[in-house]
PDB file of C-alpha atoms in Angstrom:
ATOM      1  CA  UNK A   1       5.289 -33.730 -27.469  1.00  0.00           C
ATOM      2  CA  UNK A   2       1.614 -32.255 -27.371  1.00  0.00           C
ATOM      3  CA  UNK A   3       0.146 -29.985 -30.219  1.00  0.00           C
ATOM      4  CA  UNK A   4       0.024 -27.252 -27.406  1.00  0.00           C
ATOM      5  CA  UNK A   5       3.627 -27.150 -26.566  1.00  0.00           C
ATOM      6  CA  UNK A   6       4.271 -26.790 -30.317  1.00  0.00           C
ATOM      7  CA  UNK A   7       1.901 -23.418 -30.841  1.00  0.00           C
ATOM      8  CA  UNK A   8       3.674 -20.060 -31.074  1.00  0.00           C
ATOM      9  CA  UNK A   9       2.738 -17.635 -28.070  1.00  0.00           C
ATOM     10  CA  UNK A  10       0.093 -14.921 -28.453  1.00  0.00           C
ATOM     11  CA  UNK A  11       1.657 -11.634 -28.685  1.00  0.00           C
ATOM     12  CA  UNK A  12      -0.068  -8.672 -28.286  1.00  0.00           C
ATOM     13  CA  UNK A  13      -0.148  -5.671 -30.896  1.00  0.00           C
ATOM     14  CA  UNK A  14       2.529  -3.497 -30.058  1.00  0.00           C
ATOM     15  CA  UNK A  15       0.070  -0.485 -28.891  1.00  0.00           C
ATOM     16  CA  UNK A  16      -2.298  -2.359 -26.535  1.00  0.00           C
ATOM     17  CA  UNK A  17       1.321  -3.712 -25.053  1.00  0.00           C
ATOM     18  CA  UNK A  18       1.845  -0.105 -24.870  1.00  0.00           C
ATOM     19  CA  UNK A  19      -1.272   0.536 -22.766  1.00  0.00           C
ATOM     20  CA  UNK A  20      -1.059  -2.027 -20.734  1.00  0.00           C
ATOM     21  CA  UNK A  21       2.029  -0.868 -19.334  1.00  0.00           C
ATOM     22  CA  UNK A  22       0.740   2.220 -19.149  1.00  0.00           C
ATOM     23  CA  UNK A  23      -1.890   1.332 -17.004  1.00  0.00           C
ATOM     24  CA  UNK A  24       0.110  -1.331 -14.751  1.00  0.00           C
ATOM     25  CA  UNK A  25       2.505   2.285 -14.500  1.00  0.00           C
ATOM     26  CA  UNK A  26      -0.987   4.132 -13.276  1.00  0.00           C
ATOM     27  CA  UNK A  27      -1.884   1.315 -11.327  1.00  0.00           C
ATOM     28  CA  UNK A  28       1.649   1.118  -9.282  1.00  0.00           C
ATOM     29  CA  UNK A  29       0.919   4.771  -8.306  1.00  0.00           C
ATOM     30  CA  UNK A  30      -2.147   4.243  -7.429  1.00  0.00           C
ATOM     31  CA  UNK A  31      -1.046   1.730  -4.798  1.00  0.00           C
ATOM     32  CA  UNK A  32       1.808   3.548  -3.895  1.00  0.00           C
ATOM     33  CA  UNK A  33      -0.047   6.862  -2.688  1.00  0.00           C
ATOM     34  CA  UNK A  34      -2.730   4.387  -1.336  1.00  0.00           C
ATOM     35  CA  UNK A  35       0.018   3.210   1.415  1.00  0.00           C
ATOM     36  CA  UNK A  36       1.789   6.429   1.711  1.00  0.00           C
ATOM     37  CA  UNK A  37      -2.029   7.699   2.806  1.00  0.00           C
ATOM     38  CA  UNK A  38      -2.399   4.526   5.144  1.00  0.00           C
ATOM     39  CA  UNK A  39       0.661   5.302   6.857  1.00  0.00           C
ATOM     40  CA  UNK A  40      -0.312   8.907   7.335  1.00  0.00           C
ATOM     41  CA  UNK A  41      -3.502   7.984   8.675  1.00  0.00           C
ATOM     42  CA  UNK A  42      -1.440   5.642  10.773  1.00  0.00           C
ATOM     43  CA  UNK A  43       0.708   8.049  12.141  1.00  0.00           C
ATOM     44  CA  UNK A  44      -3.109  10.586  12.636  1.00  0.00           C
ATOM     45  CA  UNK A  45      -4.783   8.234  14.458  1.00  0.00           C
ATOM     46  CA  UNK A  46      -1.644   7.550  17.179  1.00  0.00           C
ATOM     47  CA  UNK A  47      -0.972  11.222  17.414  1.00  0.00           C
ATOM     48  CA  UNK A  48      -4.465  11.754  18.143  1.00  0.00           C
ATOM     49  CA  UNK A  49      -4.692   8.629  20.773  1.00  0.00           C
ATOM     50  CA  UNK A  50      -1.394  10.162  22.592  1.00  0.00           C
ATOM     51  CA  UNK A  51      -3.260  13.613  22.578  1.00  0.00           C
ATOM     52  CA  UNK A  52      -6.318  12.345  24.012  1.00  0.00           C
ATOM     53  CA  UNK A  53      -4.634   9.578  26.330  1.00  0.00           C
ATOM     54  CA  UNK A  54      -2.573  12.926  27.998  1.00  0.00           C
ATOM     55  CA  UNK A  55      -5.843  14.882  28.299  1.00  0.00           C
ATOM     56  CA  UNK A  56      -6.977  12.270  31.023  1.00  0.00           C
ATOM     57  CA  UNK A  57      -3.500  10.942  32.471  1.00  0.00           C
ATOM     58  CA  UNK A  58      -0.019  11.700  32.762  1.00  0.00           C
ATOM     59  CA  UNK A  59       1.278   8.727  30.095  1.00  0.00           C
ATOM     60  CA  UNK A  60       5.120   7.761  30.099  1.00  0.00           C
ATOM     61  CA  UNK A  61       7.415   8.569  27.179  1.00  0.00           C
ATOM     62  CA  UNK A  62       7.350   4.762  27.023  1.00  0.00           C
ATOM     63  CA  UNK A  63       3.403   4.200  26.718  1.00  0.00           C
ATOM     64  CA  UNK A  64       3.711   7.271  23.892  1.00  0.00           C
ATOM     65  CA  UNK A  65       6.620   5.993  22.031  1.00  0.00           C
ATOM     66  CA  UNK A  66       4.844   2.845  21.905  1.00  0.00           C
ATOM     67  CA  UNK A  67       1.561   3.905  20.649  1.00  0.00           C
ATOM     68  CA  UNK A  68       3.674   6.122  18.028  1.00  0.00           C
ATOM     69  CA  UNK A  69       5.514   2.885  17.019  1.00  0.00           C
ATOM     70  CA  UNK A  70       2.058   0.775  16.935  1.00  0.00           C
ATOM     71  CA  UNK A  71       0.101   3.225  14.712  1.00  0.00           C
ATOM     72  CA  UNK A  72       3.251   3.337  12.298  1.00  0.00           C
ATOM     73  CA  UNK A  73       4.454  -0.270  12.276  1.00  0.00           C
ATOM     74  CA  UNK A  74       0.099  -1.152  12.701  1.00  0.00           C
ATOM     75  CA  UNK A  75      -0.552  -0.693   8.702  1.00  0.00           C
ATOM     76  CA  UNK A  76       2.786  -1.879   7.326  1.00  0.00           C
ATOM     77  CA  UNK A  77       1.801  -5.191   8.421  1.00  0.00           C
ATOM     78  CA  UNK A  78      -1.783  -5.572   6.836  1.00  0.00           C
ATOM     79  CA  UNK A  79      -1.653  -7.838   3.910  1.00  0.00           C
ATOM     80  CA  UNK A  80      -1.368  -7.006   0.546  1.00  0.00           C
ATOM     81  CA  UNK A  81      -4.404  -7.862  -1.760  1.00  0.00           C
ATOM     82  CA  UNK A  82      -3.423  -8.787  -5.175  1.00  0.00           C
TER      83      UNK A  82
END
């Protein structure tokens, strides 16, 4: 066996372990109201393109329902960034 599978693991003082899961707490909230706030501004945006489209023509329950489902299903698909 190597020398370096032999070494003990670091471990961390028991309050910076404590702040580091405080922030990675802070930081999961973060993201969290980050996406509720993209879907939100999903959901603005199609409202707002269903009120405007209607201003000029006379769309189909379809043509709305889709542009609903397209502005709400539109940001759950972006890709995470880690």
């Amino acid at each position: 066996m190597s020398d370096v599978a032999k070494q003990p693991r670091l471990q961390l003082p028991v309050r910076m372990r404590a702040k580091l899961v405080q922030f990675q707490r802070r930081v999961w909230i973060v993201k969290l109201v980050e996406g509720l706030c993209a879907a939100a501004f999903g959901l603005l945006v199609s409202y707002l393109a269903v009120f405007l489209l209607d201003r000029f023509i006379d769309s189909s329950a379809l043509l709305r329902t889709v542009i609903l489902l397209t502005g709400s299903l539109g940001l759950a698909g972006r890709r995470r960034r880690r």
